[in-house]
């Protein structure tokens, strides 16, 4: 059971609790350098934006693609780097690739950068917290946030900070100065409630454990559900899954029992439809947790655990703040189950593959 050593997971919890401050530093850096304005001018206007990454960086890409389309009205999608290497036709021609990698060293992402730049002659944009990395030298354009890097193996503040940088670029591209201002206001809205959210998640975890952790979200909150699932797997080795909320009815709800904790990241756009699934899951005997911006009577009645963020920021700006509850759930479950979140089982901070040609798995010939 729980490890009594107070230093267990110290690195990871410090980095999670430092997120609002780190966001302020990153957004200030991006404003000072004016690089978002420059990139917005330099990068193609009509192309579909394809966000690429691995692990957490792929789930970040999912949120970035959703908010890119919401803000710019443009086409955008997210693809794992390995898919492009093994099925190159999945990369739409004439697209703008955005390569996301905290370390800047993940083999699959570097290989996609080289494939795009050298074989397809497409100029890529890399987003990273690393400095002096192969990704940096393989990409034409760069957003670099070294102040947001995590020492921990699992991605937390790097995840939310790189996400905010890409949302700020989308706002710049869309001429949405109001959204940029909302992003800059997010740290001051989230900082005062960090201790309360941390305490709520810790008491939930200390109350009891579950056999299965399900995360549900729609739109940009689907990536939040995916990343929360990964955090619970990485830090506590618990069984966890993620689905689009309304998709949960189409089969997966068969798993619901008193041993299942179903977490709803309730959106504003789909509030009523998603709340109906919440009521249904409660009715089936599942335990429910809700993370949302503003709850109503139905949600209060159907949620065993409720985190209400009450952020002034518009919906598309909230995923970075919303995913923190998922990070904390993974952390405290890890502690409860006797794991050290700073040393996740079987994981390395960077996945570097060497198949003898210094790079990723053989890339299928087109
Ligand atoms: C991404 C990643 C992390 C995962 C683990 C291995 O790395 O897959 O998401 O938690 O640390 O690396 P990166 O390409 O973003 O550095």
JSON list of N, CA and C and ligand atoms in Angstrom, two decimals, residues 54-57 101-104 106 153-155 234 348-349 351, ligand 1:
[
{"chain": "A", "resi": 54, "resn": "UNK", "atom": "N", "xyz": [4.02, 11.54, -30.08]},
{"chain": "A", "resi": 54, "resn": "UNK", "atom": "CA", "xyz": [3.98, 10.20, -29.53]},
{"chain": "A", "resi": 54, "resn": "UNK", "atom": "C", "xyz": [3.62, 10.28, -28.05]},
{"chain": "A", "resi": 55, "resn": "UNK", "atom": "N", "xyz": [2.89, 9.29, -27.56]},
{"chain": "A", "resi": 55, "resn": "UNK", "atom": "CA", "xyz": [2.53, 9.27, -26.15]},
{"chain": "A", "resi": 55, "resn": "UNK", "atom": "C", "xyz": [1.72, 10.50, -25.77]},
{"chain": "A", "resi": 56, "resn": "UNK", "atom": "N", "xyz": [2.12, 11.13, -24.67]},
{"chain": "A", "resi": 56, "resn": "UNK", "atom": "CA", "xyz": [1.41, 12.35, -24.24]},
{"chain": "A", "resi": 56, "resn": "UNK", "atom": "C", "xyz": [1.40, 13.39, -25.34]},
{"chain": "A", "resi": 57, "resn": "UNK", "atom": "N", "xyz": [2.49, 13.48, -26.08]},
{"chain": "A", "resi": 57, "resn": "UNK", "atom": "CA", "xyz": [2.57, 14.49, -27.14]},
{"chain": "A", "resi": 57, "resn": "UNK", "atom": "C", "xyz": [1.57, 14.23, -28.26]},
{"chain": "A", "resi": 101, "resn": "UNK", "atom": "N", "xyz": [7.21, 17.40, -29.39]},
{"chain": "A", "resi": 101, "resn": "UNK", "atom": "CA", "xyz": [8.04, 16.46, -28.64]},
{"chain": "A", "resi": 101, "resn": "UNK", "atom": "C", "xyz": [8.70, 17.19, -27.48]},
{"chain": "A", "resi": 102, "resn": "UNK", "atom": "N", "xyz": [8.33, 16.82, -26.25]},
{"chain": "A", "resi": 102, "resn": "UNK", "atom": "CA", "xyz": [8.94, 17.47, -25.08]},
{"chain": "A", "resi": 102, "resn": "UNK", "atom": "C", "xyz": [10.46, 17.40, -25.19]},
{"chain": "A", "resi": 103, "resn": "UNK", "atom": "N", "xyz": [10.99, 16.20, -25.43]},
{"chain": "A", "resi": 103, "resn": "UNK", "atom": "CA", "xyz": [12.45, 15.99, -25.40]},
{"chain": "A", "resi": 103, "resn": "UNK", "atom": "C", "xyz": [13.13, 16.47, -26.68]},
{"chain": "A", "resi": 104, "resn": "UNK", "atom": "N", "xyz": [12.37, 16.38, -27.81]},
{"chain": "A", "resi": 104, "resn": "UNK", "atom": "CA", "xyz": [13.03, 16.69, -29.10]},
{"chain": "A", "resi": 104, "resn": "UNK", "atom": "C", "xyz": [13.94, 15.56, -29.55]},
{"chain": "A", "resi": 106, "resn": "UNK", "atom": "N", "xyz": [12.66, 12.00, -29.52]},
{"chain": "A", "resi": 106, "resn": "UNK", "atom": "CA", "xyz": [11.88, 10.79, -29.81]},
{"chain": "A", "resi": 106, "resn": "UNK", "atom": "C", "xyz": [12.08, 10.38, -31.26]},
{"chain": "A", "resi": 153, "resn": "UNK", "atom": "N", "xyz": [9.69, 11.78, -15.48]},
{"chain": "A", "resi": 153, "resn": "UNK", "atom": "CA", "xyz": [9.53, 10.99, -16.71]},
{"chain": "A", "resi": 153, "resn": "UNK", "atom": "C", "xyz": [8.19, 11.31, -17.37]},
{"chain": "A", "resi": 154, "resn": "UNK", "atom": "N", "xyz": [7.17, 11.47, -16.55]},
{"chain": "A", "resi": 154, "resn": "UNK", "atom": "CA", "xyz": [5.85, 11.73, -17.14]},
{"chain": "A", "resi": 154, "resn": "UNK", "atom": "C", "xyz": [5.72, 13.21, -17.47]},
{"chain": "A", "resi": 155, "resn": "UNK", "atom": "N", "xyz": [4.99, 13.49, -18.55]},
{"chain": "A", "resi": 155, "resn": "UNK", "atom": "CA", "xyz": [4.80, 14.88, -18.98]},
{"chain": "A", "resi": 155, "resn": "UNK", "atom": "C", "xyz": [3.64, 15.51, -18.21]},
{"chain": "A", "resi": 234, "resn": "UNK", "atom": "N", "xyz": [0.50, 5.40, -16.47]},
{"chain": "A", "resi": 234, "resn": "UNK", "atom": "CA", "xyz": [1.95, 5.59, -16.27]},
{"chain": "A", "resi": 234, "resn": "UNK", "atom": "C", "xyz": [2.33, 5.63, -14.79]},
{"chain": "A", "resi": 348, "resn": "UNK", "atom": "N", "xyz": [10.87, 5.05, -19.82]},
{"chain": "A", "resi": 348, "resn": "UNK", "atom": "CA", "xyz": [12.04, 5.95, -19.88]},
{"chain": "A", "resi": 348, "resn": "UNK", "atom": "C", "xyz": [11.50, 7.32, -20.27]},
{"chain": "A", "resi": 349, "resn": "UNK", "atom": "N", "xyz": [12.26, 8.33, -19.99]},
{"chain": "A", "resi": 349, "resn": "UNK", "atom": "CA", "xyz": [11.79, 9.70, -20.25]},
{"chain": "A", "resi": 349, "resn": "UNK", "atom": "C", "xyz": [11.66, 9.94, -21.77]},
{"chain": "A", "resi": 351, "resn": "UNK", "atom": "N", "xyz": [11.74, 7.81, -25.68]},
{"chain": "A", "resi": 351, "resn": "UNK", "atom": "CA", "xyz": [11.79, 6.54, -26.41]},
{"chain": "A", "resi": 351, "resn": "UNK", "atom": "C", "xyz": [12.67, 6.73, -27.64]},
{"chain": "B", "resi": 1, "resn": "LIG", "atom": "C1", "xyz": [6.84, 11.51, -25.41]},
{"chain": "B", "resi": 1, "resn": "LIG", "atom": "C2", "xyz": [6.75, 10.28, -24.46]},
{"chain": "B", "resi": 1, "resn": "LIG", "atom": "C3", "xyz": [6.03, 10.65, -23.19]},
{"chain": "B", "resi": 1, "resn": "LIG", "atom": "C4", "xyz": [5.92, 9.44, -22.25]},
{"chain": "B", "resi": 1, "resn": "LIG", "atom": "C5", "xyz": [7.29, 8.92, -21.94]},
{"chain": "B", "resi": 1, "resn": "LIG", "atom": "C6", "xyz": [8.06, 8.68, -23.23]},
{"chain": "B", "resi": 1, "resn": "LIG", "atom": "O1", "xyz": [8.03, 12.02, -25.47]},
{"chain": "B", "resi": 1, "resn": "LIG", "atom": "O2", "xyz": [6.07, 9.32, -25.14]},
{"chain": "B", "resi": 1, "resn": "LIG", "atom": "O3", "xyz": [4.72, 11.03, -23.52]},
{"chain": "B", "resi": 1, "resn": "LIG", "atom": "O4", "xyz": [5.33, 9.86, -21.05]},
{"chain": "B", "resi": 1, "resn": "LIG", "atom": "O5", "xyz": [7.95, 9.90, -21.18]},
{"chain": "B", "resi": 1, "resn": "LIG", "atom": "O6", "xyz": [8.04, 9.79, -24.09]},
{"chain": "B", "resi": 1, "resn": "LIG", "atom": "P1", "xyz": [8.38, 13.38, -26.25]},
{"chain": "B", "resi": 1, "resn": "LIG", "atom": "O7", "xyz": [8.53, 13.03, -27.71]},
{"chain": "B", "resi": 1, "resn": "LIG", "atom": "O8", "xyz": [7.28, 14.31, -26.05]},
{"chain": "B", "resi": 1, "resn": "LIG", "atom": "O9", "xyz": [9.66, 13.77, -25.62]}
]
